[in-house]
XYZ file of C-alpha atoms in Angstrom:
744
model
C 0.000 0.000 0.000
C 2.845 2.379 0.900
C 4.579 1.603 -2.415
C 1.354 2.357 -4.298
C 0.955 5.664 -2.433
C 4.529 6.708 -3.182
C 4.126 5.815 -6.859
C 0.901 7.810 -7.051
C 2.601 10.813 -5.422
C 5.456 10.619 -7.926
C 2.992 10.499 -10.830
C 1.066 13.483 -9.470
C 4.244 15.499 -8.867
C 5.492 14.682 -12.354
C 2.192 15.738 -13.899
C 2.241 18.946 -11.856
C 5.785 19.724 -13.044
C 4.806 19.143 -16.679
C 1.759 21.379 -16.298
C 3.831 24.084 -14.622
C 6.468 23.878 -17.365
C 3.770 24.141 -20.036
C 2.304 27.180 -18.293
C 5.695 28.909 -18.145
C 6.314 28.141 -21.830
C 2.926 29.557 -22.793
C 3.617 32.751 -20.842
C 7.068 33.040 -22.391
C 5.688 32.606 -25.902
C 3.050 35.260 -25.268
C 5.668 37.685 -23.949
C 7.997 36.911 -26.875
C 5.230 37.555 -29.397
C 4.453 40.920 -27.799
C 8.152 41.860 -27.680
C 8.638 41.045 -31.365
C 5.632 43.118 -32.335
C 7.016 46.031 -30.316
C 10.559 45.880 -31.724
C 9.499 45.349 -35.342
C 7.227 48.347 -34.877
C 9.970 50.749 -33.767
C 9.696 54.073 -35.570
C 13.356 54.222 -36.615
C 13.948 55.216 -40.226
C 17.270 53.362 -40.499
C 15.395 50.060 -40.036
C 12.193 50.940 -41.863
C 13.999 52.433 -44.877
C 17.592 51.136 -44.764
C 20.212 53.069 -46.717
C 21.511 50.667 -49.371
C 23.573 53.267 -51.195
C 27.356 53.125 -51.174
C 27.543 49.592 -49.766
C 31.185 48.556 -49.546
C 31.101 45.111 -51.147
C 34.733 44.529 -50.155
C 33.511 44.196 -46.583
C 32.260 40.770 -45.541
C 29.175 42.426 -44.060
C 27.842 45.936 -43.522
C 25.716 46.928 -40.529
C 22.971 49.095 -41.990
C 21.561 49.993 -38.584
C 22.249 49.195 -34.944
C 20.104 50.351 -32.045
C 20.494 49.749 -28.314
C 17.520 50.361 -26.047
C 17.895 50.281 -22.239
C 14.970 50.657 -19.861
C 15.218 50.761 -16.069
C 11.820 51.798 -14.786
C 9.573 51.406 -11.788
C 7.130 48.560 -12.383
C 4.231 50.947 -11.797
C 5.361 52.876 -14.888
C 5.568 49.808 -17.139
C 2.783 48.328 -19.230
C 1.035 45.598 -17.217
C 1.054 43.189 -20.154
C 4.852 43.407 -20.223
C 5.494 42.411 -16.621
C 2.754 39.870 -15.947
C 5.095 37.105 -17.138
C 7.480 37.846 -14.250
C 7.463 37.675 -10.469
C 6.625 41.260 -9.604
C 9.440 43.273 -8.073
C 10.330 46.952 -7.794
C 11.923 47.690 -11.166
C 11.814 46.471 -14.742
C 15.247 46.241 -16.410
C 15.414 45.454 -20.111
C 18.108 45.787 -22.772
C 17.419 45.325 -26.473
C 20.117 45.228 -29.146
C 18.868 45.247 -32.728
C 21.014 45.004 -35.846
C 20.255 45.020 -39.548
C 23.159 43.510 -41.504
C 23.810 43.171 -45.243
C 25.473 39.806 -45.989
C 28.161 40.209 -48.662
C 30.023 36.889 -48.652
C 30.119 33.339 -47.320
C 32.197 34.311 -44.280
C 29.428 36.609 -43.057
C 26.815 34.040 -44.056
C 28.428 31.485 -41.757
C 28.728 34.034 -38.938
C 25.028 34.906 -38.998
C 23.601 31.498 -39.911
C 22.893 30.613 -36.287
C 22.472 32.377 -32.949
C 22.905 30.837 -29.490
C 21.213 32.203 -26.383
C 19.810 31.229 -23.001
C 16.067 31.680 -22.608
C 16.393 31.913 -18.846
C 19.575 32.971 -17.074
C 19.604 32.581 -13.303
C 21.103 35.564 -11.537
C 22.272 36.159 -8.002
C 19.374 36.654 -5.666
C 16.223 34.826 -4.627
C 14.096 33.801 -7.634
C 15.928 36.325 -9.781
C 15.945 35.396 -13.445
C 16.723 37.069 -16.712
C 14.775 36.109 -19.794
C 16.145 36.293 -23.330
C 13.856 36.884 -26.293
C 15.049 36.867 -29.863
C 13.523 37.875 -33.165
C 14.880 37.358 -36.688
C 13.736 38.502 -40.107
C 15.332 37.996 -43.519
C 14.930 40.652 -46.189
C 15.508 39.368 -49.707
C 16.989 41.526 -52.505
C 13.490 41.957 -53.989
C 12.240 43.424 -50.675
C 10.387 40.322 -49.495
C 10.447 40.026 -45.685
C 10.441 36.586 -44.098
C 10.173 36.315 -40.314
C 11.811 33.249 -38.813
C 9.518 31.177 -36.613
C 11.900 30.974 -33.689
C 10.215 28.082 -31.874
C 10.286 25.919 -35.019
C 14.028 26.390 -35.571
C 15.246 26.164 -31.963
C 17.493 23.329 -30.822
C 18.383 22.925 -27.141
C 21.860 21.657 -26.310
C 24.328 21.681 -23.421
C 27.320 23.988 -23.384
C 30.762 23.174 -21.940
C 29.454 23.857 -18.408
C 26.533 21.420 -18.856
C 24.070 24.310 -18.956
C 21.190 24.220 -21.400
C 21.439 26.694 -24.242
C 19.077 27.327 -27.124
C 20.541 27.493 -30.623
C 18.578 29.127 -33.410
C 19.350 28.132 -36.998
C 18.566 30.778 -39.628
C 17.177 28.907 -42.649
C 17.262 30.291 -46.191
C 19.769 33.042 -45.356
C 21.883 33.703 -48.446
C 24.629 36.003 -49.654
C 22.987 39.248 -50.743
C 20.256 39.040 -48.089
C 19.738 41.391 -45.168
C 19.298 39.871 -41.717
C 17.335 41.965 -39.231
C 17.532 40.543 -35.718
C 17.273 41.595 -32.098
C 18.117 40.156 -28.700
C 16.151 41.344 -25.675
C 17.273 40.485 -22.133
C 14.884 41.533 -19.391
C 14.367 40.913 -15.711
C 12.740 42.312 -12.617
C 14.973 43.995 -10.050
C 14.463 44.559 -6.333
C 15.455 47.839 -4.727
C 19.210 47.969 -4.216
C 20.112 45.179 -6.648
C 23.099 45.950 -8.843
C 22.637 47.065 -12.433
C 25.005 46.065 -15.230
C 27.519 48.659 -16.304
C 26.618 49.999 -19.718
C 29.165 50.503 -22.484
C 28.245 51.872 -25.875
C 31.069 51.278 -28.366
C 30.860 53.376 -31.508
C 32.664 51.021 -33.855
C 33.175 47.374 -34.784
C 34.961 45.124 -37.264
C 32.206 45.928 -39.768
C 31.201 49.378 -41.039
C 28.052 50.728 -39.365
C 25.900 53.131 -41.361
C 23.754 54.236 -38.412
C 24.241 53.618 -34.688
C 21.782 54.812 -32.067
C 21.130 54.519 -28.334
C 18.026 55.241 -26.280
C 17.839 54.786 -22.514
C 15.050 55.498 -20.041
C 16.196 55.542 -16.405
C 13.953 55.963 -13.371
C 14.655 58.934 -11.117
C 15.215 56.465 -8.290
C 18.687 55.948 -9.790
C 21.776 58.138 -10.093
C 23.828 58.127 -13.293
C 27.459 58.811 -13.967
C 29.015 58.424 -17.370
C 32.091 59.302 -19.357
C 32.652 59.942 -23.055
C 35.980 58.749 -24.458
C 38.032 58.987 -27.642
C 35.925 61.736 -29.163
C 32.527 60.131 -28.589
C 29.679 62.676 -28.779
C 27.584 63.422 -25.718
C 24.042 62.225 -25.121
C 21.000 64.338 -25.790
C 19.458 64.331 -22.304
C 15.810 64.956 -21.505
C 14.224 65.127 -18.060
C 10.707 63.710 -17.976
C 8.346 63.084 -15.055
C 9.879 60.289 -12.996
C 12.679 59.476 -15.455
C 15.552 60.726 -17.578
C 16.232 59.739 -21.182
C 19.660 59.610 -22.823
C 19.775 59.515 -26.633
C 22.576 59.254 -29.167
C 22.722 58.959 -32.967
C 25.882 58.663 -35.092
C 26.405 57.691 -38.719
C 28.986 56.148 -41.046
C 31.281 54.423 -38.565
C 34.220 52.775 -40.382
C 35.266 49.144 -39.986
C 38.093 48.671 -37.486
C 40.523 45.762 -36.923
C 39.000 45.003 -33.518
C 40.177 41.377 -33.653
C 43.822 42.287 -34.220
C 45.782 44.191 -31.572
C 43.432 46.967 -30.596
C 42.495 48.504 -27.255
C 38.828 49.448 -27.766
C 38.641 51.452 -24.542
C 41.443 53.676 -25.812
C 40.951 53.640 -29.571
C 37.229 53.484 -30.320
C 34.809 56.265 -29.365
C 32.731 54.956 -26.478
C 30.462 55.989 -23.650
C 30.491 54.146 -20.340
C 27.620 54.524 -17.902
C 27.186 53.389 -14.305
C 23.714 53.226 -12.774
C 23.217 53.086 -9.022
C 20.091 52.955 -6.902
C 19.978 56.065 -4.747
C 22.920 58.459 -4.950
C 26.587 58.188 -5.892
C 29.295 59.311 -3.497
C 32.905 59.956 -4.493
C 33.982 60.623 -0.929
C 34.544 63.970 0.722
C 30.869 64.849 0.315
C 30.723 64.740 -3.498
C 27.343 63.265 -4.419
C 25.173 62.544 -7.440
C 21.590 62.545 -6.102
C 18.813 60.162 -7.205
C 17.495 61.320 -10.558
C 20.738 63.197 -11.191
C 23.669 62.521 -13.451
C 27.339 63.406 -13.674
C 29.489 63.308 -16.798
C 33.239 63.011 -17.329
C 34.299 62.651 -13.717
C 37.651 64.163 -12.768
C 40.512 61.726 -12.210
C 41.110 63.222 -8.782
C 37.597 62.277 -7.684
C 38.074 58.700 -8.916
C 41.425 58.510 -7.112
C 39.792 59.785 -3.913
C 37.092 57.117 -4.064
C 39.745 54.482 -4.856
C 41.776 55.515 -1.814
C 38.698 55.207 0.383
C 38.040 51.754 -1.072
C 41.643 50.682 -0.406
C 41.444 51.888 3.187
C 38.125 50.129 3.797
C 39.492 46.890 2.329
C 42.535 47.139 4.596
C 40.328 47.570 7.648
C 38.176 44.649 6.536
C 41.296 42.460 6.282
C 41.735 42.882 10.019
C 38.165 41.943 10.868
C 36.917 38.604 12.104
C 37.037 36.076 9.290
C 39.648 37.562 6.948
C 42.109 38.033 9.802
C 42.241 34.232 10.109
C 44.339 34.273 6.923
C 46.682 36.792 8.528
C 47.003 34.706 11.686
C 47.604 31.536 9.656
C 50.453 33.137 7.694
C 52.063 34.412 10.894
C 51.859 30.892 12.326
C 53.429 29.503 9.142
C 56.358 31.903 9.570
C 56.869 30.783 13.178
C 56.898 27.103 12.214
C 59.176 27.733 9.229
C 61.693 29.623 11.364
C 61.513 26.945 14.048
C 62.325 24.210 11.523
C 64.650 26.250 9.300
C 66.809 29.335 9.495
C 65.311 32.645 10.542
C 63.982 34.792 7.711
C 65.804 38.086 7.254
C 63.712 41.207 6.814
C 64.310 41.350 3.058
C 62.954 37.799 2.686
C 59.797 38.311 4.744
C 57.699 40.041 2.009
C 58.414 37.157 -0.353
C 57.537 34.495 2.198
C 54.355 36.365 3.155
C 53.320 36.645 -0.497
C 53.748 32.955 -1.278
C 52.221 31.903 2.043
C 49.126 34.019 1.334
C 48.957 32.610 -2.190
C 49.087 29.142 -0.612
C 46.260 30.028 1.777
C 44.055 31.437 -0.982
C 44.715 28.994 -3.833
C 46.400 25.853 -2.498
C 45.057 25.100 0.977
C 42.506 22.269 1.214
C 40.048 21.886 4.100
C 37.631 19.020 4.795
C 34.738 21.193 3.630
C 36.504 22.212 0.394
C 34.952 21.073 -2.862
C 37.118 18.408 -4.490
C 38.697 20.176 -7.442
C 42.129 18.902 -8.454
C 41.887 18.971 -12.251
C 43.188 21.567 -14.671
C 40.151 23.791 -14.076
C 41.624 24.668 -10.681
C 44.509 26.402 -12.444
C 42.124 29.096 -13.665
C 41.117 30.257 -10.182
C 41.514 33.935 -9.412
C 41.035 35.865 -6.203
C 39.585 39.215 -5.223
C 42.775 41.197 -5.759
C 41.719 44.054 -3.492
C 41.178 41.683 -0.578
C 44.332 39.723 -1.414
C 46.660 42.735 -1.262
C 44.832 44.018 1.824
C 45.541 40.735 3.608
C 49.168 41.045 2.532
C 49.362 44.639 3.778
C 47.801 43.736 7.120
C 50.147 40.770 7.583
C 53.233 42.810 6.695
C 52.144 45.596 9.044
C 51.959 43.039 11.851
C 55.573 42.186 10.966
C 56.593 45.876 11.042
C 56.729 46.329 7.264
C 54.545 49.126 5.904
C 53.098 49.168 2.398
C 51.550 51.629 -0.008
C 48.977 51.011 -2.732
C 49.703 51.641 -6.402
C 46.714 52.540 -8.597
C 47.521 51.466 -12.163
C 45.394 51.709 -15.286
C 45.164 48.810 -17.727
C 46.503 49.232 -21.279
C 43.257 47.634 -22.438
C 41.107 49.789 -20.189
C 40.392 53.517 -20.011
C 43.347 55.838 -19.681
C 43.836 58.800 -17.387
C 41.385 61.578 -18.152
C 38.610 59.110 -19.042
C 38.192 57.256 -15.741
C 34.768 56.433 -14.339
C 35.207 54.554 -11.055
C 37.662 52.630 -8.887
C 37.348 49.488 -11.022
C 39.311 51.335 -13.714
C 42.385 50.832 -11.525
C 44.361 47.738 -10.673
C 45.440 47.836 -7.022
C 49.066 46.772 -6.505
C 50.884 46.627 -3.173
C 54.324 48.249 -2.858
C 56.374 47.638 0.264
C 57.856 50.687 1.917
C 61.369 49.237 1.947
C 64.731 50.321 0.538
C 64.148 47.985 -2.403
C 60.361 47.956 -2.933
C 58.590 44.655 -3.504
C 55.457 44.785 -5.669
C 52.574 42.377 -5.107
C 49.263 41.586 -6.748
C 47.246 38.452 -7.369
C 46.928 37.370 -10.968
C 46.094 33.800 -9.976
C 47.453 30.422 -8.947
C 50.853 30.920 -10.598
C 51.441 34.631 -9.991
C 54.929 35.618 -8.874
C 55.956 38.128 -6.270
C 57.534 41.323 -7.624
C 56.098 40.761 -11.072
C 53.878 43.204 -12.975
C 51.143 42.039 -15.302
C 51.988 43.116 -18.841
C 48.539 44.732 -19.006
C 49.944 47.596 -16.909
C 53.244 48.113 -18.701
C 54.123 51.652 -19.659
C 51.498 53.197 -17.384
C 52.038 56.160 -15.070
C 50.559 54.905 -11.812
C 49.419 56.841 -8.751
C 50.767 55.822 -5.322
C 48.696 56.400 -2.191
C 49.791 56.121 1.446
C 46.291 55.627 2.902
C 47.200 52.065 3.907
C 50.811 52.627 4.938
C 50.073 55.796 6.850
C 52.414 58.676 7.574
C 56.071 58.347 6.691
C 58.399 57.257 9.461
C 61.862 58.672 9.974
C 63.662 55.694 8.453
C 61.231 55.128 5.581
C 62.556 55.651 2.042
C 61.362 58.848 0.306
C 57.718 58.675 -0.762
C 56.959 59.067 -4.480
C 53.347 59.738 -5.471
C 53.943 58.440 -9.011
C 55.614 55.341 -10.394
C 56.241 54.395 -14.009
C 55.574 50.717 -14.693
C 58.273 49.607 -17.133
C 57.793 47.713 -20.371
C 59.237 44.210 -20.420
C 61.767 43.301 -23.098
C 61.282 40.676 -25.829
C 64.016 38.482 -24.356
C 62.140 38.402 -21.030
C 58.987 36.921 -22.588
C 60.193 33.976 -24.592
C 59.155 30.518 -25.694
C 62.137 28.365 -26.619
C 61.750 25.021 -28.351
C 64.591 22.525 -28.689
C 63.811 19.647 -31.073
C 65.819 16.505 -31.782
C 64.087 14.824 -34.722
C 64.691 11.514 -36.428
C 62.689 9.486 -38.947
C 61.215 6.069 -38.269
C 62.413 3.053 -40.255
C 59.444 3.224 -42.631
C 60.116 6.897 -43.408
C 56.545 7.743 -42.399
C 56.818 9.409 -39.004
C 58.901 12.060 -37.302
C 60.196 10.951 -33.899
C 60.519 14.093 -31.804
C 62.303 14.769 -28.515
C 61.338 18.271 -27.434
C 62.360 20.525 -24.556
C 60.193 23.603 -24.056
C 61.172 26.600 -21.934
C 58.575 29.313 -21.345
C 59.481 32.597 -19.668
C 57.902 35.830 -18.544
C 54.422 36.779 -19.683
C 54.102 33.633 -21.819
C 54.599 31.387 -18.790
C 51.233 31.487 -17.016
C 49.122 30.294 -19.943
C 51.366 27.243 -20.374
C 51.253 26.477 -16.641
C 47.474 26.687 -16.582
C 47.248 24.288 -19.505
C 49.623 21.634 -18.183
C 50.294 21.645 -14.432
C 48.463 19.565 -11.844
C 47.383 20.739 -8.423
C 48.732 17.590 -6.775
C 52.253 18.457 -7.931
C 52.388 22.190 -7.293
C 50.572 21.878 -3.973
C 53.171 19.455 -2.651
C 56.054 21.572 -3.955
C 54.801 24.749 -2.287
C 53.847 22.988 0.931
C 57.424 21.826 1.356
C 58.917 25.167 0.297
C 56.824 26.987 2.916
C 57.661 24.474 5.634
C 54.101 23.205 6.127
C 54.716 20.008 8.046
C 51.694 17.936 7.084
C 49.843 17.655 3.791
C 46.065 17.674 3.725
C 46.166 14.059 2.520
C 48.173 13.052 5.584
C 45.826 15.011 7.832
C 42.754 13.358 6.301
C 44.290 9.874 6.498
C 45.028 10.359 10.212
C 41.508 11.581 10.960
C 38.735 9.103 11.695
C 36.166 11.685 10.598
C 37.854 12.601 7.296
C 39.638 9.373 6.380
C 37.236 8.666 3.522
C 38.174 12.021 1.995
C 41.725 10.780 1.461
C 40.351 7.967 -0.713
C 38.163 10.404 -2.644
C 41.124 12.667 -3.330
C 43.254 9.697 -4.397
C 40.634 8.806 -6.993
C 40.333 12.449 -8.070
C 44.112 12.683 -8.501
C 44.047 9.618 -10.760
C 41.383 11.213 -12.959
C 43.372 14.453 -13.050
C 46.425 12.541 -14.323
C 44.355 11.351 -17.268
C 43.312 14.940 -17.915
C 46.948 16.037 -17.804
C 47.856 13.394 -20.389
C 45.171 14.789 -22.682
C 46.528 18.290 -22.066
C 50.041 17.340 -23.175
C 48.605 15.592 -26.235
C 46.721 18.809 -27.026
C 49.871 20.864 -26.459
C 51.567 18.948 -29.280
C 48.490 19.096 -31.499
C 48.155 22.849 -31.026
C 51.823 23.434 -31.813
C 52.091 21.233 -34.909
C 48.458 21.387 -36.055
C 48.297 17.599 -36.147
C 47.633 15.082 -33.394
C 50.522 12.936 -32.119
C 50.469 9.349 -33.322
C 50.477 7.982 -29.750
C 50.101 9.479 -26.259
C 52.841 11.998 -25.533
C 55.507 11.046 -23.003
C 56.197 14.063 -20.792
C 58.137 15.285 -17.794
C 57.984 18.668 -16.073
C 61.485 19.802 -15.153
C 60.582 23.059 -13.423
C 57.078 24.226 -12.509
C 58.175 27.890 -12.209
C 56.154 28.542 -9.079
C 58.352 31.380 -7.800
C 60.240 34.444 -8.982
C 63.624 32.870 -8.177
C 62.880 29.856 -10.426
C 60.853 31.675 -13.068
C 61.189 29.462 -16.165
C 58.578 26.797 -16.903
C 60.467 23.871 -18.451
C 59.131 20.542 -19.655
C 60.176 17.659 -21.913
C 57.956 15.813 -24.363
C 58.511 12.850 -26.637
C 56.114 11.986 -29.464
C 55.714 10.961 -33.091
C 54.021 12.838 -35.937
C 52.618 11.779 -39.280
C 51.893 13.902 -42.323
C 55.173 15.830 -42.462
C 56.862 13.459 -44.939
C 55.715 12.819 -48.491
C 57.205 10.170 -50.766
C 58.384 11.409 -54.165
C 59.692 8.429 -56.101
C 62.718 7.187 -54.181
C 63.000 10.522 -52.339
C 61.071 12.127 -49.473
C 59.877 15.696 -49.036
C 59.891 17.099 -45.494
C 57.595 20.035 -44.640
C 60.302 21.616 -42.537
C 58.547 24.995 -42.302
C 55.611 23.427 -40.473
C 57.868 22.510 -37.557
C 57.501 26.033 -36.136
C 53.723 25.629 -36.019
C 51.009 27.769 -37.520
C 51.834 31.445 -37.950
C 49.689 34.545 -37.952
C 48.248 35.240 -41.398
C 46.957 38.714 -42.148
C 43.611 38.862 -43.956
C 43.332 41.052 -47.075
C 41.073 43.557 -45.293
C 43.629 43.864 -42.461
C 46.586 44.824 -44.632
C 45.728 48.520 -44.525
C 45.739 49.935 -41.004
C 45.051 53.424 -39.664
C 44.931 52.730 -35.923
C 47.825 52.188 -33.523
C 48.914 48.675 -32.601
C 48.385 47.369 -29.061
C 50.251 44.078 -28.882
C 50.007 42.025 -25.685
C 53.728 42.464 -24.879
C 57.164 42.296 -26.465
C 58.053 38.637 -27.001
C 60.319 36.107 -28.677
C 59.702 32.677 -30.194
C 62.802 30.588 -30.767
C 63.241 27.148 -32.338
C 66.459 25.142 -32.370
C 65.866 22.081 -34.514
C 68.249 19.187 -35.131
C 67.096 16.687 -37.769
C 68.982 13.432 -38.269
C 69.444 12.689 -41.964
C 68.520 9.037 -42.679
C 71.414 6.785 -43.654
C 71.824 6.567 -47.421
C 70.192 9.940 -48.077
C 71.427 13.443 -48.733
C 69.570 16.719 -48.197
C 68.684 19.241 -50.880
C 67.147 22.680 -50.356
C 69.103 23.691 -47.249
C 70.421 26.762 -49.071
C 66.862 28.036 -49.482
C 66.028 27.956 -45.774
C 67.952 30.992 -44.542
C 66.248 34.381 -44.486
C 66.439 37.593 -42.515
C 63.887 40.315 -41.911
C 64.897 42.751 -39.186
C 63.440 46.222 -38.647
C 62.430 48.554 -35.825
C 59.238 46.593 -35.052
C 60.375 43.006 -35.158
C 62.437 40.357 -36.826
C 62.162 36.924 -38.379
C 65.447 35.144 -38.985
C 66.248 31.616 -40.105
C 69.603 29.910 -40.484
C 70.043 26.383 -41.778
C 73.206 24.347 -42.084
C 74.186 20.743 -42.653
C 76.824 19.298 -40.343
C 77.606 15.654 -40.965
C 74.332 13.747 -40.781
C 72.537 16.573 -38.929
C 70.441 19.334 -40.421
C 70.481 22.179 -37.900
C 67.827 24.861 -38.158
C 67.513 27.982 -35.997
C 64.361 30.087 -36.260
C 63.801 33.247 -34.240
C 60.737 35.499 -34.364
C 60.730 38.681 -32.282
C 58.037 41.263 -31.572
C 60.210 44.085 -30.245
C 57.597 46.273 -28.557
C 54.193 46.115 -26.905
C 53.005 49.199 -28.773
C 53.572 50.511 -32.278
C 52.221 53.517 -34.122
C 49.969 52.846 -37.094
C 52.619 53.997 -39.570
C 54.814 51.074 -38.437
C 52.303 48.538 -39.746
C 54.129 47.970 -43.046
C 57.295 47.119 -41.143
C 55.382 44.658 -38.983
C 53.855 43.068 -42.061
C 57.338 42.340 -43.411
C 58.143 40.206 -40.373
C 54.694 38.604 -40.104
C 54.570 37.732 -43.810
C 58.085 36.267 -43.725
C 57.102 33.910 -40.901
C 53.876 32.861 -42.628
C 55.748 32.282 -45.891
C 58.363 30.108 -44.176
C 55.743 27.567 -43.068
C 55.576 26.393 -46.682
C 59.322 25.698 -46.857
C 60.461 22.134 -47.681
C 63.653 20.112 -47.988
C 64.266 16.947 -49.991
C 65.806 13.734 -48.669
C 67.300 12.199 -51.797
C 68.963 8.824 -52.204
C 72.710 9.347 -52.059
């Protein structure tokens, strides 16, 4: 009887869930239909009568019109039919982006042939959800308009994070057509909930004939915004209970946004922050509800950043965070008890790596088991991280100041909006300053991120306090230096032979990665089990978490779970090394790669990531009668190829950093064969921007090849582009180079 009752309950609950799901779907469809009718009915001439004159057919696609509509309104001021789909809250927040695009070639056709989106996106907060609605129309050359029936063409699939995502195929879209589509994301907001930062970028990789913005913001909110790089100001209108901000621009040129640009600094843009209530910059400066402030002074942003730094420092000493401080101090005591005493110059370094251990490496019984490569991507709250460092160092009688640095890929001085425009870096107040920030699991002490190179940074003493008699002189500014190409280098050493069948290359490779190139390689290849144990020993932590769990009756089973997780992570690491070879040579290794990590590069005093790999490759040798052709140029991997539309450039070049790629290749010549074509391998392109140099020589039965590609600077003016092309083209051309193994 009980079994029957339970079965009946399950059936009823299942039926209820199906009915509820159907009801939600019906409401969504009704809301989507209303939204499409509203958007298609917009009275915007650029959409209703698109300008098809002077279409640049050399461009893959041309955006005829783009409009962004943002509404943040009290629910009492919104049409009831709009909000009845949602759980009623205080404010309606909706953003619509609509584009009308002329498709000129197959590249654009592929780009616009499908659209992926999430119908419902769960947000932070109780029952908070965002809903996505999409609409698509195709306009044929004869003017016929065909609206896509979204529900008929939708396919639901899982993304990489196992989350359901809807994919919309666009049938019957052809070259020469115009696609008119919009994406609307809307949700209900409670009082005090955060609002997304708005950024309106007046440019893209396609020309835009007309770009417009319309926002309606309730007077319950305060606005601050900044115009950058020559962007025009909004037309602002105060209306009862709200303020509107409007913008219209025309004929925006295509820009190489996918190739070495800094949009914040090179493309006209407007950034807008929206806050419930008022905005305070400290020292009594306030933007009241319903008010707005434009182009905030840098000094006001610095003031608010200093207040934020001071508050974070105080928080670091409060209950909870201070446990990290106490733990690091205890680690120092144990280390000095078991080893030699740390001198004062060494303390900042120990504190940095101990805090990194606490934040990224430490494992507690309640920690989620995460020992695979995904753990390598973890990042911390940098403000809290440096505040914990500052508090710990202060307890050890070492004062610190905070450096406020702008990002090369963010807004520059004179166009700042809020404290998030700065990176907060700690600088010890010592004779030889030590700089600290948290880039992640593998960050080094006294190492600047290349994103901040070349920037004039502001230094504040709000954390360190007043200067003491023996403190070094205080400087309110610091110039963050550019790194050199020889500091950021990837070196490859290959010893290559041919198998007996003359079908495969047998490769012994040693890879050394330095500087700014290092972290990406570490994240791809290193395992937590290995770097945890290395750092635990280096810091003098006596017992590993595995030993602690094994000795605990309560947590003993966790040791077994971690052992199994480590075994799975080893399999993942094997796949990562296989992928490392595949990515480099653009072909998969014939068998699993044998590998060994020589140096994990976990600290500044052992900074080079070094590993060995051994593998075999097919597809590099081609039989030509009794001879064999070797694609020797492919051994340096795929090279950057500049597209035809990118060969002319009018904007400055923001490269990630100066860097060097070096290949030293020794190829054993098979017995009974000689090599032809060695004389054609050497080449040299060397100018102010970069270089690509190759030397090849035959010594006995060894063909030795040295290839070196250098990007000399992190920034180049636009008029240097032709010089850069010389180096880039030379490298791309070399990948087609071959040599012939001919019967002697």
